Amino acid sequence: MGKGLPLWLKFLDQTSKIVTILTAAVLLYTRSAGVTYFVTGAVLCAALAKSIKRAIRQERPLVRSGRKVSYGMPSSHASACTFFATYITITCLQLPVHPTLPSSAMFVPVVILPWTFMVVVSRVWLGHHSWPQVAAGTALGACCASFWFKLWMDDAA
């Protein structure tokens, strides 16, 4: 996978690295308990997706020949990206912008929502997952983010 792909699809295929770097940068820059809590939730959501994947053991699409056997249900990329998009969007709608960030940070969902959509769809286009696998990952990520944000707000109240 990777040879002969358009540049934008190669970029989407590297999302986990890009998101990890951006998340670490925001965490180090803000040194915020809220961002630390968010990152913890994202890691737990990814771990949950991996655990479910090992329990279900549904194979990935056949397009991925030549790679080690791994399972695809639910898509971990879809769950992690959807966790980020959902949590950040809810946060931007419900809470004030962190004082170390510019006020324009409230518009991050304008970028992150379409990016997440493209990442999720690219997982199928690249042959990494089937539509049901990315749908399950997306649902898991949205549920985890909503639950995690509610825990944060309930604890703050």
Short mmCIF file of C-alpha atoms in Angstrom, two decimals, residues 6-152:
data_model
loop_
_atom_site.label_atom_id
_atom_site.label_comp_id
_atom_site.label_asym_id
_atom_site.label_seq_id
_atom_site.Cartn_x
_atom_site.Cartn_y
_atom_site.Cartn_z
CA PRO A 6 -2.34 10.40 -4.66
CA LEU A 7 -0.47 12.62 -2.18
CA TRP A 8 -3.64 13.51 -0.25
CA LEU A 9 -4.43 9.82 0.30
CA LYS A 10 -0.86 9.14 1.46
CA PHE A 11 -1.29 12.05 3.90
CA LEU A 12 -4.52 10.56 5.26
CA ASP A 13 -2.80 7.18 5.62
CA GLN A 14 -0.29 8.82 8.00
CA THR A 15 -2.94 10.40 10.23
CA SER A 16 -1.97 8.53 13.39
CA LYS A 17 1.54 10.04 13.31
CA ILE A 18 0.25 13.53 12.53
CA VAL A 19 -2.41 13.44 15.25
CA THR A 20 0.09 12.11 17.81
CA ILE A 21 2.54 14.95 17.09
CA LEU A 22 -0.17 17.64 17.14
CA THR A 23 -1.64 16.25 20.38
CA ALA A 24 1.76 16.17 22.09
CA ALA A 25 2.42 19.75 20.95
CA VAL A 26 -0.89 21.03 22.36
CA LEU A 27 -0.38 19.09 25.59
CA LEU A 28 3.13 20.50 26.07
CA TYR A 29 2.08 24.02 25.06
CA THR A 30 -0.99 24.32 27.28
CA ARG A 31 0.12 22.09 30.19
CA SER A 32 -3.59 21.86 30.93
CA ALA A 33 -5.31 19.30 33.14
CA GLY A 34 -8.22 19.38 30.69
CA VAL A 35 -5.97 18.51 27.74
CA THR A 36 -4.31 15.76 29.80
CA TYR A 37 -7.75 14.38 30.63
CA PHE A 38 -8.72 14.53 26.93
CA VAL A 39 -5.54 12.68 25.88
CA THR A 40 -6.17 10.04 28.55
CA GLY A 41 -9.68 9.51 27.17
CA ALA A 42 -8.36 9.19 23.62
CA VAL A 43 -5.80 6.59 24.70
CA LEU A 44 -8.44 4.63 26.63
CA CYS A 45 -10.79 4.74 23.64
CA ALA A 46 -8.03 3.41 21.36
CA ALA A 47 -7.22 0.66 23.87
CA LEU A 48 -10.91 -0.27 24.06
CA ALA A 49 -11.10 -0.46 20.25
CA LYS A 50 -8.02 -2.71 20.17
CA SER A 51 -9.51 -4.96 22.88
CA ILE A 52 -12.82 -5.26 21.04
CA LYS A 53 -10.89 -5.96 17.83
CA ARG A 54 -9.05 -8.86 19.48
CA ALA A 55 -12.31 -10.23 20.92
CA ILE A 56 -14.28 -10.06 17.65
CA ARG A 57 -11.34 -11.16 15.43
CA GLN A 58 -12.99 -10.09 12.18
CA GLU A 59 -10.48 -10.05 9.35
CA ARG A 60 -9.68 -7.00 7.30
CA PRO A 61 -10.63 -6.80 3.60
CA LEU A 62 -8.69 -9.10 1.27
CA VAL A 63 -7.12 -6.11 -0.53
CA ARG A 64 -4.38 -6.02 2.11
CA SER A 65 -2.41 -9.01 0.79
CA GLY A 66 1.19 -9.40 1.85
CA ARG A 67 0.73 -8.09 5.42
CA LYS A 68 0.59 -9.90 8.72
CA VAL A 69 -2.81 -11.10 9.88
CA SER A 70 -4.59 -8.41 11.85
CA TYR A 71 -8.18 -7.73 12.67
CA GLY A 72 -10.35 -4.86 11.54
CA MET A 73 -13.56 -4.69 13.61
CA PRO A 74 -13.87 -1.96 14.82
CA SER A 75 -11.49 0.41 13.05
CA SER A 76 -9.11 1.85 15.65
CA HIS A 77 -8.30 4.82 13.39
CA ALA A 78 -11.99 5.60 13.00
CA SER A 79 -12.62 5.34 16.74
CA ALA A 80 -9.60 7.49 17.69
CA CYS A 81 -10.23 10.17 15.05
CA THR A 82 -13.93 10.30 15.88
CA PHE A 83 -13.09 10.55 19.58
CA PHE A 84 -10.89 13.57 18.82
CA ALA A 85 -13.45 15.22 16.55
CA THR A 86 -16.40 14.63 18.87
CA TYR A 87 -14.64 15.63 22.09
CA ILE A 88 -13.07 18.75 20.58
CA THR A 89 -16.36 19.82 18.97
CA ILE A 90 -18.33 19.36 22.21
CA THR A 91 -15.61 21.21 24.11
CA CYS A 92 -15.66 24.14 21.67
CA LEU A 93 -19.44 24.35 21.99
CA GLN A 94 -19.60 23.98 25.79
CA LEU A 95 -16.44 25.53 27.27
CA PRO A 96 -14.40 28.72 26.88
CA VAL A 97 -11.15 28.58 24.89
CA HIS A 98 -8.09 27.76 27.01
CA PRO A 99 -6.30 31.04 27.91
CA THR A 100 -3.02 29.94 26.30
CA LEU A 101 -4.73 29.39 22.94
CA PRO A 102 -5.91 32.05 20.50
CA SER A 103 -9.65 32.72 20.44
CA SER A 104 -9.74 31.35 16.89
CA ALA A 105 -9.20 27.89 18.44
CA MET A 106 -12.98 27.68 18.84
CA PHE A 107 -13.12 27.17 15.06
CA VAL A 108 -11.00 23.97 15.16
CA PRO A 109 -14.11 21.82 14.44
CA VAL A 110 -14.33 23.49 11.01
CA VAL A 111 -11.06 21.70 10.18
CA ILE A 112 -11.24 18.58 12.33
CA LEU A 113 -14.73 17.39 11.31
CA PRO A 114 -14.05 17.20 7.54
CA TRP A 115 -10.57 15.80 8.23
CA THR A 116 -12.07 13.06 10.40
CA PHE A 117 -14.64 12.25 7.72
CA MET A 118 -11.87 11.95 5.12
CA VAL A 119 -9.72 9.77 7.40
CA VAL A 120 -12.61 7.40 8.11
CA VAL A 121 -13.53 7.11 4.43
CA SER A 122 -9.87 6.71 3.44
CA ARG A 123 -9.59 3.62 5.66
CA VAL A 124 -12.00 1.91 3.23
CA TRP A 125 -10.45 3.47 0.09
CA LEU A 126 -7.01 2.26 1.19
CA GLY A 127 -8.36 -1.25 1.76
CA HIS A 128 -7.59 -1.26 5.50
CA HIS A 129 -11.24 -1.72 6.57
CA SER A 130 -14.76 -2.44 5.36
CA TRP A 131 -17.65 0.01 5.73
CA PRO A 132 -19.12 -1.85 8.74
CA GLN A 133 -15.70 -1.79 10.45
CA VAL A 134 -15.32 2.00 10.09
CA ALA A 135 -18.97 2.54 11.06
CA ALA A 136 -18.40 0.56 14.27
CA GLY A 137 -15.19 2.48 14.98
CA THR A 138 -16.93 5.80 14.37
CA ALA A 139 -19.79 4.88 16.70
CA LEU A 140 -17.36 3.71 19.39
CA GLY A 141 -15.32 6.93 19.17
CA ALA A 142 -18.39 9.17 19.36
CA CYS A 143 -19.80 7.24 22.35
CA CYS A 144 -16.47 7.24 24.21
CA ALA A 145 -15.97 10.99 23.62
CA SER A 146 -19.49 11.87 24.74
CA PHE A 147 -19.15 9.71 27.86
CA TRP A 148 -15.66 11.07 28.65
CA PHE A 149 -16.79 14.70 28.27
CA LYS A 150 -19.82 14.06 30.50
CA LEU A 151 -17.52 12.60 33.18
CA TRP A 152 -15.37 15.74 33.00
#
